[in-house]
CSV table of C-alpha atoms in Angstrom, one decimal:
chain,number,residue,atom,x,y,z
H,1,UNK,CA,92.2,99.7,125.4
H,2,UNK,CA,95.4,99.5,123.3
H,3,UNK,CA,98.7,98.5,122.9
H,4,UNK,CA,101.4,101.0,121.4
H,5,UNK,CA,105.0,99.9,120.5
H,6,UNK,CA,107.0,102.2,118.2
H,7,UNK,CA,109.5,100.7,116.0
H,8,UNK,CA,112.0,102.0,113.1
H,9,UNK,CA,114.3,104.4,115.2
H,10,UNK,CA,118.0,104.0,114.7
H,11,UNK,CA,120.8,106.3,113.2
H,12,UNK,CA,121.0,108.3,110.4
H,13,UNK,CA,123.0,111.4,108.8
H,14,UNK,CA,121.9,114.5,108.8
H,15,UNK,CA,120.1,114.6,105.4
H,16,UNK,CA,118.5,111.5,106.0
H,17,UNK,CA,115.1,109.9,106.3
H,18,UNK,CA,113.8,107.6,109.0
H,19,UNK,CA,110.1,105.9,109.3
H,20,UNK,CA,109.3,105.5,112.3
H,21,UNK,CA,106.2,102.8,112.7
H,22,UNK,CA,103.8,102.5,115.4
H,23,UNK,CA,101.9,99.8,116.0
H,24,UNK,CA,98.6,99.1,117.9
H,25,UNK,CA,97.2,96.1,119.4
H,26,UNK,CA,94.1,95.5,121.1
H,27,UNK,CA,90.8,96.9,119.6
H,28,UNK,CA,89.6,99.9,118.3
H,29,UNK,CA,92.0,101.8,116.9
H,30,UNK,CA,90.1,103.2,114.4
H,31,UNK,CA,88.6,105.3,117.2
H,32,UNK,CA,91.7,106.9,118.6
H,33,UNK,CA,93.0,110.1,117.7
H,34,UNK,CA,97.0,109.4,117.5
H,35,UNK,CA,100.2,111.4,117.8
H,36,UNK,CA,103.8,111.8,117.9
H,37,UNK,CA,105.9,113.1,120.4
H,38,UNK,CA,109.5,113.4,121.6
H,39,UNK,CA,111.3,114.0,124.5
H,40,UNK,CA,115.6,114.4,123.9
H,41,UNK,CA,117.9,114.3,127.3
H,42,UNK,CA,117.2,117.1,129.4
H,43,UNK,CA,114.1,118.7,127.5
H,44,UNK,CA,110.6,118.2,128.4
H,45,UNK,CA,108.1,116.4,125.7
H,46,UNK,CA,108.0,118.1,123.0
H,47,UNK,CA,104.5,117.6,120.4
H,48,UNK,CA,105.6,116.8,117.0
H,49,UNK,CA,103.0,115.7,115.2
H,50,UNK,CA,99.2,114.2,115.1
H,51,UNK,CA,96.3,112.8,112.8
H,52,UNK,CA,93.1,112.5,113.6
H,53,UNK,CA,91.0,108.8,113.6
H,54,UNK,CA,89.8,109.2,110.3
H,55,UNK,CA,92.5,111.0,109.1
H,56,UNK,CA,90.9,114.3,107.9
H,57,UNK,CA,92.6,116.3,110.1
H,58,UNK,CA,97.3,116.7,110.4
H,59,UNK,CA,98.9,118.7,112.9
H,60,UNK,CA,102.4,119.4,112.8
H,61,UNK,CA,105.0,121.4,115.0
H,62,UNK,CA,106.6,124.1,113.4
H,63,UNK,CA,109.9,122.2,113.7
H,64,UNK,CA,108.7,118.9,111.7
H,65,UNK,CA,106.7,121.4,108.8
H,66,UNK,CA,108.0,119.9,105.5
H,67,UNK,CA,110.0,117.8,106.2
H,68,UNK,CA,107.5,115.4,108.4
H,69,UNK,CA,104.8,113.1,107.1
H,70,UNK,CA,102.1,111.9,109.7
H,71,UNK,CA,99.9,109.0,108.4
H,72,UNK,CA,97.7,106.5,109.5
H,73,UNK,CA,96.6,102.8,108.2
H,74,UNK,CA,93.4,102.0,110.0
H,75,UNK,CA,93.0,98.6,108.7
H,76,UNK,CA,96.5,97.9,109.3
H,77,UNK,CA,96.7,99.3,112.8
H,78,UNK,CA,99.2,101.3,112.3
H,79,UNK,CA,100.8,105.2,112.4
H,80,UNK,CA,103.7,106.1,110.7
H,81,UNK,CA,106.1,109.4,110.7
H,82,UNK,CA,108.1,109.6,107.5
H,83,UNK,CA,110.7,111.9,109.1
H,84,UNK,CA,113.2,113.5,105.9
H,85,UNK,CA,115.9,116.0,106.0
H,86,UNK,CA,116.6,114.9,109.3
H,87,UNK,CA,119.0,117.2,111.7
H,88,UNK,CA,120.6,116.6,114.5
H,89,UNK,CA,118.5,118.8,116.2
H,90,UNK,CA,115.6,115.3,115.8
H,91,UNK,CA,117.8,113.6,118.2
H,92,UNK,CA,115.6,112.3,120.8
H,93,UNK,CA,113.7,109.1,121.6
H,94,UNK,CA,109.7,109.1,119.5
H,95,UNK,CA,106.6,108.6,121.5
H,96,UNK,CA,103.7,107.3,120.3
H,97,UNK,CA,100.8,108.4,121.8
H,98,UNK,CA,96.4,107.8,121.8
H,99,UNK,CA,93.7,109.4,122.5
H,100,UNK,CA,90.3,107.7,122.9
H,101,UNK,CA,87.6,109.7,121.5
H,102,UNK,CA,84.1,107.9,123.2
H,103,UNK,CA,82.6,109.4,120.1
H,104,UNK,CA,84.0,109.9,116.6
H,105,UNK,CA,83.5,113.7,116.2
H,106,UNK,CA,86.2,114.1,113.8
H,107,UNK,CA,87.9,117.2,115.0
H,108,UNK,CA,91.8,118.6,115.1
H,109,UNK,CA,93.6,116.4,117.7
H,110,UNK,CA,95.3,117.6,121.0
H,111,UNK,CA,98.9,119.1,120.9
H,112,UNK,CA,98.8,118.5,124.7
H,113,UNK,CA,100.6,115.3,125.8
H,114,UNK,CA,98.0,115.4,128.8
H,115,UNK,CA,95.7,114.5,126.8
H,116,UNK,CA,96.7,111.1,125.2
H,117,UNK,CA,95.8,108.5,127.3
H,118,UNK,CA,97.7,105.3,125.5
H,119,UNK,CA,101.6,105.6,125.2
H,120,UNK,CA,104.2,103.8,123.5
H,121,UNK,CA,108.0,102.8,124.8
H,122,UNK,CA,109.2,104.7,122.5
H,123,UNK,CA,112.1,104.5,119.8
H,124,UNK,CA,115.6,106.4,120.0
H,125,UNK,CA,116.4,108.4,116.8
H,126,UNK,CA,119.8,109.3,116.6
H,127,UNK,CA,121.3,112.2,113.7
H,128,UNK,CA,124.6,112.2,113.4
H,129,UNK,CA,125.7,116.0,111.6
């Protein structure tokens, strides 16, 4: 099993940047496919990102294209979304999310929020225009 806790949310200006950090405790994280989500008031969860265990394989939602970086630090335990050009449209609070794969066929990870099994408290990012 692991741990998620997100951390690096806060408020920024349209234009901005944010990393958002999550962090994993417990063991094994080397073997869990990872992604971000975000849910704003009102909306259902919305994918925005995801990297696979080795970190082959990046997904991204057409919204977060090119202006979102999804990395991963195995050794460190650690995911991280460099988040530039920010808009207010970003508002909303950042889920981290894993998935446990029982064997490390290193393949595209779910966009589905079903199928992570591991979730973080999540971090508000708020973009001011």
């Amino acid at each position: 099993q692991v741990q998620l806790v997100e951390s690096g949310g806060g408020l920024a200006q349209a234009g901005g940047s944010l990393r958002l950090s999550c962090a994993a405790s417990g063991r094994s994280f080397g073997m869990y496919d990872m992604g971000w989500f975000r849910q704003a008031p009102g909306k259902e969860r919305e994918f925005v990102a995801s990297i696979s265990w080795s970190t082959r394989f990046t997904t991204y939602a057409e919204s977060a294209k090119g202006r979102f970086t999804i990395s991963r630090d195995n050794a460190k335990n650690t995911m991280y979304l460099q988040m530039n050009s920010v808009k207010p449209e970003d508002t909303a609070v950042y889920y981290c999310a894993g998935d446990l794969k029982r064997y490390l066929t290193d393949t595209s990870p779910s966009l589905d929020p079903s199928a992570y099994d591991y979730w973080g408290q999540g971090t508000q990012v708020t973009v001011s225009s």
